[in-house]
């Protein structure tokens, strides 16, 4: 399977703390994207990082990419209750035409 | 500009019936992806289509499942002779082109329940 794998599968933190999620993948990629899914809804795109980039920021989100380790991390700073959702990484492989999603991290923010 | 529209939102079928799931991409988008999601799991790629063409169907089961994206009208995911194992949420996503930097816009999904 070319699917990316997120770690941890579930994460529960206190509001205000930072949340870090990791994604590992298997083969060369063109880019890596992070999406968010609220319960029972479709996915919403958060941020895209290209294979030649190492770090990217968007508001309270920080994404890093290490192509040598074939891994990426998503950091959400100063978490809020509204950040409770599942977060998925998605990879666009150099050799494929499809976008493959990982298994996701379920993030719960405790008030 | 309306987002990706999927209908129906919920679909109940009995074993052996046919299920037809519809997806209207965002205006100007000619690329459609279908994914399947089981509870507490990630999205499994099924098929990638452009107008009138199937680009990649490597995630589609060999039997009973088919997809189309005609020149006019929505993309259709068709499941014939449904079985209980087909129960899942089916999501459609669209993008304007096939550029590697394109992000996907998702519909709200169709929850298929097979009795």
PDB file of C-alpha atoms in Angstrom:
ATOM      1  CA  UNK A   1       0.000   0.000   0.000  1.00  0.00           C
ATOM      2  CA  UNK A   2       1.208   3.523  -0.741  1.00  0.00           C
ATOM      3  CA  UNK A   3      -0.858   4.968   2.041  1.00  0.00           C
ATOM      4  CA  UNK A   4       0.718   7.360   4.462  1.00  0.00           C
ATOM      5  CA  UNK A   5       0.566   6.551   8.142  1.00  0.00           C
ATOM      6  CA  UNK A   6      -0.258   9.089  10.816  1.00  0.00           C
ATOM      7  CA  UNK A   7       0.999   8.942  14.339  1.00  0.00           C
ATOM      8  CA  UNK A   8      -0.513   8.995  16.887  1.00  0.00           C
ATOM      9  CA  UNK A   9      -3.877   7.521  15.944  1.00  0.00           C
ATOM     10  CA  UNK A  10      -5.523   9.531  18.703  1.00  0.00           C
ATOM     11  CA  UNK A  11      -4.394  12.534  20.712  1.00  0.00           C
ATOM     12  CA  UNK A  12      -6.104  14.271  23.625  1.00  0.00           C
ATOM     13  CA  UNK A  13      -4.690  17.520  24.976  1.00  0.00           C
ATOM     14  CA  UNK A  14      -5.733  20.456  27.121  1.00  0.00           C
ATOM     15  CA  UNK A  15      -6.969  23.609  25.450  1.00  0.00           C
ATOM     16  CA  UNK A  16      -4.096  26.002  24.950  1.00  0.00           C
ATOM     17  CA  UNK A  17      -1.476  23.277  24.541  1.00  0.00           C
ATOM     18  CA  UNK A  18       0.242  22.496  21.259  1.00  0.00           C
ATOM     19  CA  UNK A  19      -0.703  19.431  19.219  1.00  0.00           C
ATOM     20  CA  UNK A  20       1.780  17.599  17.030  1.00  0.00           C
ATOM     21  CA  UNK A  21       0.842  14.949  14.506  1.00  0.00           C
ATOM     22  CA  UNK A  22       3.202  12.998  12.316  1.00  0.00           C
ATOM     23  CA  UNK A  23       2.879  11.400   8.910  1.00  0.00           C
ATOM     24  CA  UNK A  24       5.185   8.911   7.246  1.00  0.00           C
ATOM     25  CA  UNK A  25       5.071   7.836   3.628  1.00  0.00           C
ATOM     26  CA  UNK A  26       6.794   5.314   1.410  1.00  0.00           C
ATOM     27  CA  UNK A  27       7.977   6.613  -1.940  1.00  0.00           C
ATOM     28  CA  UNK A  28       8.995   9.850  -3.640  1.00  0.00           C
ATOM     29  CA  UNK A  29       6.338  12.511  -3.563  1.00  0.00           C
ATOM     30  CA  UNK A  30       5.580  15.747  -5.399  1.00  0.00           C
ATOM     31  CA  UNK A  31       3.884  17.320  -2.441  1.00  0.00           C
ATOM     32  CA  UNK A  32       2.225  16.521   0.844  1.00  0.00           C
ATOM     33  CA  UNK A  33      -1.033  18.008   2.030  1.00  0.00           C
ATOM     34  CA  UNK A  34      -2.840  18.111   5.350  1.00  0.00           C
ATOM     35  CA  UNK A  35      -6.617  17.994   5.641  1.00  0.00           C
ATOM     36  CA  UNK A  36      -9.050  18.255   8.500  1.00  0.00           C
ATOM     37  CA  UNK A  37     -12.340  16.402   8.910  1.00  0.00           C
ATOM     38  CA  UNK A  38     -15.007  17.252  11.390  1.00  0.00           C
ATOM     39  CA  UNK A  39     -17.246  14.374  12.419  1.00  0.00           C
ATOM     40  CA  UNK A  40     -19.611  13.356   9.632  1.00  0.00           C
ATOM     41  CA  UNK A  41     -18.321  15.957   7.195  1.00  0.00           C
ATOM     42  CA  UNK A  42     -16.068  16.114   4.172  1.00  0.00           C
ATOM     43  CA  UNK A  43     -12.401  16.990   4.374  1.00  0.00           C
ATOM     44  CA  UNK A  44     -11.135  20.529   4.278  1.00  0.00           C
ATOM     45  CA  UNK A  45      -7.705  21.386   2.914  1.00  0.00           C
ATOM     46  CA  UNK A  46      -5.377  23.016   5.451  1.00  0.00           C
ATOM     47  CA  UNK A  47      -1.937  23.359   3.947  1.00  0.00           C
ATOM     48  CA  UNK A  48       0.292  22.027   1.160  1.00  0.00           C
ATOM     49  CA  UNK A  49       4.051  21.623   1.293  1.00  0.00           C
ATOM     50  CA  UNK A  50       6.086  20.867  -1.805  1.00  0.00           C
ATOM     51  CA  UNK A  51       8.831  18.282  -1.901  1.00  0.00           C
ATOM     52  CA  UNK A  52      11.499  21.001  -2.174  1.00  0.00           C
ATOM     53  CA  UNK A  53      10.204  22.854   0.897  1.00  0.00           C
ATOM     54  CA  UNK A  54      11.136  22.039   4.485  1.00  0.00           C
ATOM     55  CA  UNK A  55       8.724  24.160   6.514  1.00  0.00           C
ATOM     56  CA  UNK A  56       5.553  26.103   5.984  1.00  0.00           C
ATOM     57  CA  UNK A  57       3.303  28.189   8.199  1.00  0.00           C
ATOM     58  CA  UNK A  58      -0.347  29.148   8.021  1.00  0.00           C
ATOM     59  CA  UNK A  59      -1.819  30.912  11.028  1.00  0.00           C
ATOM     60  CA  UNK A  60      -1.515  28.544  13.996  1.00  0.00           C
ATOM     61  CA  UNK A  61      -0.398  25.706  11.731  1.00  0.00           C
ATOM     62  CA  UNK A  62       3.191  24.722  11.107  1.00  0.00           C
ATOM     63  CA  UNK A  63       4.113  21.911   8.747  1.00  0.00           C
ATOM     64  CA  UNK A  64       7.530  20.390   8.282  1.00  0.00           C
ATOM     65  CA  UNK A  65       8.706  17.944   5.656  1.00  0.00           C
ATOM     66  CA  UNK A  66      11.757  15.702   5.838  1.00  0.00           C
ATOM     67  CA  UNK A  67      12.122  13.907   2.522  1.00  0.00           C
ATOM     68  CA  UNK A  68      15.172  11.976   3.718  1.00  0.00           C
ATOM     69  CA  UNK A  69      13.055  10.378   6.438  1.00  0.00           C
ATOM     70  CA  UNK A  70       9.891  10.398   4.324  1.00  0.00           C
ATOM     71  CA  UNK A  71       7.969  12.102   7.074  1.00  0.00           C
ATOM     72  CA  UNK A  72       5.998  15.244   7.821  1.00  0.00           C
ATOM     73  CA  UNK A  73       4.638  16.807  10.957  1.00  0.00           C
ATOM     74  CA  UNK A  74       1.698  19.132  11.598  1.00  0.00           C
ATOM     75  CA  UNK A  75       1.884  21.389  14.629  1.00  0.00           C
ATOM     76  CA  UNK A  76      -1.186  23.237  15.871  1.00  0.00           C
ATOM     77  CA  UNK A  77      -0.215  25.880  18.392  1.00  0.00           C
ATOM     78  CA  UNK A  78      -2.418  27.228  21.183  1.00  0.00           C
ATOM     79  CA  UNK A  79      -5.118  24.644  20.551  1.00  0.00           C
ATOM     80  CA  UNK A  80      -8.788  25.500  20.837  1.00  0.00           C
ATOM     81  CA  UNK A  81     -11.861  23.350  21.408  1.00  0.00           C
ATOM     82  CA  UNK A  82     -12.838  23.995  17.795  1.00  0.00           C
ATOM     83  CA  UNK A  83      -9.662  22.211  16.652  1.00  0.00           C
ATOM     84  CA  UNK A  84     -11.240  18.913  17.705  1.00  0.00           C
ATOM     85  CA  UNK A  85     -11.343  16.889  14.492  1.00  0.00           C
ATOM     86  CA  UNK A  86      -9.514  14.205  12.554  1.00  0.00           C
ATOM     87  CA  UNK A  87      -6.426  15.256  10.658  1.00  0.00           C
ATOM     88  CA  UNK A  88      -5.155  13.464   7.566  1.00  0.00           C
ATOM     89  CA  UNK A  89      -2.028  13.749   5.520  1.00  0.00           C
ATOM     90  CA  UNK A  90      -2.302  13.179   1.789  1.00  0.00           C
ATOM     91  CA  UNK A  91       0.477  12.475  -0.625  1.00  0.00           C
ATOM     92  CA  UNK A  92       0.782  13.012  -4.334  1.00  0.00           C
ATOM     93  CA  UNK A  93       3.296  10.462  -5.508  1.00  0.00           C
ATOM     94  CA  UNK A  94       5.692  11.214  -8.309  1.00  0.00           C
ATOM     95  CA  UNK A  95       4.723   8.016 -10.094  1.00  0.00           C
ATOM     96  CA  UNK A  96       0.974   8.108  -9.583  1.00  0.00           C
ATOM     97  CA  UNK A  97      -1.973  10.195 -10.635  1.00  0.00           C
ATOM     98  CA  UNK A  98      -3.956   9.809  -7.454  1.00  0.00           C
ATOM     99  CA  UNK A  99      -3.905  11.463  -4.050  1.00  0.00           C
ATOM    100  CA  UNK A 100      -3.541   8.968  -1.220  1.00  0.00           C
ATOM    101  CA  UNK A 101      -4.685   9.664   2.318  1.00  0.00           C
ATOM    102  CA  UNK A 102      -3.295   8.344   5.557  1.00  0.00           C
ATOM    103  CA  UNK A 103      -5.325   6.756   8.320  1.00  0.00           C
ATOM    104  CA  UNK A 104      -5.635   9.980  10.298  1.00  0.00           C
ATOM    105  CA  UNK A 105      -5.093  11.319  13.790  1.00  0.00           C
ATOM    106  CA  UNK A 106      -8.172  11.957  15.922  1.00  0.00           C
ATOM    107  CA  UNK A 107      -7.487  15.091  17.957  1.00  0.00           C
ATOM    108  CA  UNK A 108      -9.567  15.942  21.018  1.00  0.00           C
ATOM    109  CA  UNK A 109      -9.134  19.228  22.821  1.00  0.00           C
ATOM    110  CA  UNK A 110     -10.241  19.208  26.458  1.00  0.00           C
ATOM    111  CA  UNK A 111     -11.675  22.517  27.721  1.00  0.00           C
TER     112      UNK A 111
ATOM    113  CA  UNK B   1     -19.689  29.518  -6.212  1.00  0.00           C
ATOM    114  CA  UNK B   2     -21.279  26.385  -4.835  1.00  0.00           C
ATOM    115  CA  UNK B   3     -18.989  23.753  -3.417  1.00  0.00           C
ATOM    116  CA  UNK B   4     -18.884  20.090  -4.333  1.00  0.00           C
ATOM    117  CA  UNK B   5     -22.399  18.739  -4.126  1.00  0.00           C
ATOM    118  CA  UNK B   6     -23.099  15.148  -3.307  1.00  0.00           C
ATOM    119  CA  UNK B   7     -26.487  13.505  -3.201  1.00  0.00           C
ATOM    120  CA  UNK B   8     -28.147  11.843  -1.617  1.00  0.00           C
ATOM    121  CA  UNK B   9     -26.713  12.612   1.800  1.00  0.00           C
ATOM    122  CA  UNK B  10     -27.988   9.314   3.124  1.00  0.00           C
ATOM    123  CA  UNK B  11     -28.927   6.256   1.079  1.00  0.00           C
ATOM    124  CA  UNK B  12     -30.465   3.067   2.398  1.00  0.00           C
ATOM    125  CA  UNK B  13     -30.517  -0.008   0.244  1.00  0.00           C
ATOM    126  CA  UNK B  14     -31.378  -3.649   0.773  1.00  0.00           C
ATOM    127  CA  UNK B  15     -28.934  -6.343  -0.193  1.00  0.00           C
ATOM    128  CA  UNK B  16     -29.013  -6.956  -3.924  1.00  0.00           C
ATOM    129  CA  UNK B  17     -30.268  -3.507  -4.877  1.00  0.00           C
ATOM    130  CA  UNK B  18     -28.337  -0.902  -6.805  1.00  0.00           C
ATOM    131  CA  UNK B  19     -26.877   2.262  -5.305  1.00  0.00           C
ATOM    132  CA  UNK B  20     -26.208   5.361  -7.405  1.00  0.00           C
ATOM    133  CA  UNK B  21     -24.211   8.143  -5.792  1.00  0.00           C
ATOM    134  CA  UNK B  22     -23.975  11.516  -7.493  1.00  0.00           C
ATOM    135  CA  UNK B  23     -21.307  14.167  -7.360  1.00  0.00           C
ATOM    136  CA  UNK B  24     -21.381  17.595  -8.951  1.00  0.00           C
ATOM    137  CA  UNK B  25     -17.894  19.122  -8.837  1.00  0.00           C
ATOM    138  CA  UNK B  26     -17.215  22.780  -8.212  1.00  0.00           C
ATOM    139  CA  UNK B  27     -17.787  25.036 -11.181  1.00  0.00           C
ATOM    140  CA  UNK B  28     -14.777  24.943 -13.457  1.00  0.00           C
ATOM    141  CA  UNK B  29     -13.435  21.695 -12.031  1.00  0.00           C
ATOM    142  CA  UNK B  30     -12.953  18.877 -14.506  1.00  0.00           C
ATOM    143  CA  UNK B  31     -11.279  16.351 -12.207  1.00  0.00           C
ATOM    144  CA  UNK B  32     -13.198  14.144  -9.809  1.00  0.00           C
ATOM    145  CA  UNK B  33     -12.007  11.676  -7.199  1.00  0.00           C
ATOM    146  CA  UNK B  34     -14.087   9.152  -5.263  1.00  0.00           C
ATOM    147  CA  UNK B  35     -13.063   7.873  -1.843  1.00  0.00           C
ATOM    148  CA  UNK B  36     -14.613   5.443   0.595  1.00  0.00           C
ATOM    149  CA  UNK B  37     -14.405   5.782   4.373  1.00  0.00           C
ATOM    150  CA  UNK B  38     -15.293   3.288   7.068  1.00  0.00           C
ATOM    151  CA  UNK B  39     -15.959   4.529  10.642  1.00  0.00           C
ATOM    152  CA  UNK B  40     -12.816   5.622  12.472  1.00  0.00           C
ATOM    153  CA  UNK B  41     -10.687   4.968   9.397  1.00  0.00           C
ATOM    154  CA  UNK B  42      -9.010   6.995   6.685  1.00  0.00           C
ATOM    155  CA  UNK B  43     -10.125   7.559   3.131  1.00  0.00           C
ATOM    156  CA  UNK B  44      -9.497   4.776   0.645  1.00  0.00           C
ATOM    157  CA  UNK B  45      -8.913   5.901  -2.926  1.00  0.00           C
ATOM    158  CA  UNK B  46     -11.341   4.382  -5.395  1.00  0.00           C
ATOM    159  CA  UNK B  47     -11.210   6.173  -8.736  1.00  0.00           C
ATOM    160  CA  UNK B  48      -9.977   9.326 -10.451  1.00  0.00           C
ATOM    161  CA  UNK B  49     -11.860  10.678 -13.444  1.00  0.00           C
ATOM    162  CA  UNK B  50     -11.677  13.543 -15.846  1.00  0.00           C
ATOM    163  CA  UNK B  51     -14.514  14.515 -18.119  1.00  0.00           C
ATOM    164  CA  UNK B  52     -15.495  11.390 -20.076  1.00  0.00           C
ATOM    165  CA  UNK B  53     -12.326   9.544 -19.035  1.00  0.00           C
ATOM    166  CA  UNK B  54     -11.298   7.214 -16.232  1.00  0.00           C
ATOM    167  CA  UNK B  55      -7.716   8.099 -15.356  1.00  0.00           C
ATOM    168  CA  UNK B  56      -7.057   5.706 -12.475  1.00  0.00           C
ATOM    169  CA  UNK B  57      -9.472   3.087 -11.162  1.00  0.00           C
ATOM    170  CA  UNK B  58      -6.938   1.049  -9.237  1.00  0.00           C
ATOM    171  CA  UNK B  59      -8.953   1.369  -6.023  1.00  0.00           C
ATOM    172  CA  UNK B  60     -12.219   0.146  -7.465  1.00  0.00           C
ATOM    173  CA  UNK B  61     -13.364  -3.404  -6.721  1.00  0.00           C
ATOM    174  CA  UNK B  62     -13.303  -5.444  -9.920  1.00  0.00           C
ATOM    175  CA  UNK B  63     -16.952  -6.360  -9.743  1.00  0.00           C
ATOM    176  CA  UNK B  64     -20.189  -4.480  -9.060  1.00  0.00           C
ATOM    177  CA  UNK B  65     -18.550  -1.024  -8.901  1.00  0.00           C
ATOM    178  CA  UNK B  66     -18.373   1.447 -11.749  1.00  0.00           C
ATOM    179  CA  UNK B  67     -17.890   5.171 -12.139  1.00  0.00           C
ATOM    180  CA  UNK B  68     -18.450   7.702 -14.852  1.00  0.00           C
ATOM    181  CA  UNK B  69     -18.060  11.420 -15.390  1.00  0.00           C
ATOM    182  CA  UNK B  70     -19.971  12.329 -18.528  1.00  0.00           C
ATOM    183  CA  UNK B  71     -19.491  15.436 -20.606  1.00  0.00           C
ATOM    184  CA  UNK B  72     -22.702  16.824 -19.190  1.00  0.00           C
ATOM    185  CA  UNK B  73     -24.010  16.156 -15.708  1.00  0.00           C
ATOM    186  CA  UNK B  74     -22.601  14.863 -12.457  1.00  0.00           C
ATOM    187  CA  UNK B  75     -20.158  12.079 -11.811  1.00  0.00           C
ATOM    188  CA  UNK B  76     -21.881   8.848 -10.824  1.00  0.00           C
ATOM    189  CA  UNK B  77     -20.547   6.073  -8.623  1.00  0.00           C
ATOM    190  CA  UNK B  78     -22.663   2.993  -9.192  1.00  0.00           C
ATOM    191  CA  UNK B  79     -22.704  -0.061  -6.966  1.00  0.00           C
ATOM    192  CA  UNK B  80     -24.675  -3.013  -8.247  1.00  0.00           C
ATOM    193  CA  UNK B  81     -26.084  -5.811  -6.085  1.00  0.00           C
ATOM    194  CA  UNK B  82     -25.010  -4.140  -2.855  1.00  0.00           C
ATOM    195  CA  UNK B  83     -23.859  -6.202   0.100  1.00  0.00           C
ATOM    196  CA  UNK B  84     -23.603  -5.231   3.757  1.00  0.00           C
ATOM    197  CA  UNK B  85     -19.869  -4.723   3.387  1.00  0.00           C
ATOM    198  CA  UNK B  86     -20.544  -1.829   1.010  1.00  0.00           C
ATOM    199  CA  UNK B  87     -21.935   0.213   3.916  1.00  0.00           C
ATOM    200  CA  UNK B  88     -19.643   3.214   4.279  1.00  0.00           C
ATOM    201  CA  UNK B  89     -19.345   6.921   3.667  1.00  0.00           C
ATOM    202  CA  UNK B  90     -18.461   7.733   0.071  1.00  0.00           C
ATOM    203  CA  UNK B  91     -16.777  11.062  -0.561  1.00  0.00           C
ATOM    204  CA  UNK B  92     -16.287  12.871  -3.803  1.00  0.00           C
ATOM    205  CA  UNK B  93     -13.644  15.533  -4.319  1.00  0.00           C
ATOM    206  CA  UNK B  94     -12.856  17.780  -7.255  1.00  0.00           C
ATOM    207  CA  UNK B  95      -9.960  19.864  -8.505  1.00  0.00           C
ATOM    208  CA  UNK B  96      -9.592  22.250 -11.429  1.00  0.00           C
ATOM    209  CA  UNK B  97      -6.675  20.541 -13.086  1.00  0.00           C
ATOM    210  CA  UNK B  98      -4.138  17.793 -12.733  1.00  0.00           C
ATOM    211  CA  UNK B  99      -1.320  19.956 -11.491  1.00  0.00           C
ATOM    212  CA  UNK B 100       0.596  18.424  -8.634  1.00  0.00           C
ATOM    213  CA  UNK B 101      -0.046  21.493  -6.465  1.00  0.00           C
ATOM    214  CA  UNK B 102      -3.778  21.235  -6.750  1.00  0.00           C
ATOM    215  CA  UNK B 103      -5.751  20.749  -3.576  1.00  0.00           C
ATOM    216  CA  UNK B 104      -8.970  18.801  -3.383  1.00  0.00           C
ATOM    217  CA  UNK B 105     -12.364  20.238  -2.543  1.00  0.00           C
ATOM    218  CA  UNK B 106     -14.607  17.687  -0.861  1.00  0.00           C
ATOM    219  CA  UNK B 107     -18.326  17.163  -0.767  1.00  0.00           C
ATOM    220  CA  UNK B 108     -20.143  16.278   2.437  1.00  0.00           C
ATOM    221  CA  UNK B 109     -20.346  12.632   1.430  1.00  0.00           C
ATOM    222  CA  UNK B 110     -23.050  10.023   0.966  1.00  0.00           C
ATOM    223  CA  UNK B 111     -23.614   7.614   3.825  1.00  0.00           C
ATOM    224  CA  UNK B 112     -24.653   4.290   2.317  1.00  0.00           C
ATOM    225  CA  UNK B 113     -26.366   1.819   4.598  1.00  0.00           C
ATOM    226  CA  UNK B 114     -27.108  -1.665   3.320  1.00  0.00           C
ATOM    227  CA  UNK B 115     -29.753  -3.578   5.245  1.00  0.00           C
TER     228      UNK B 115
END
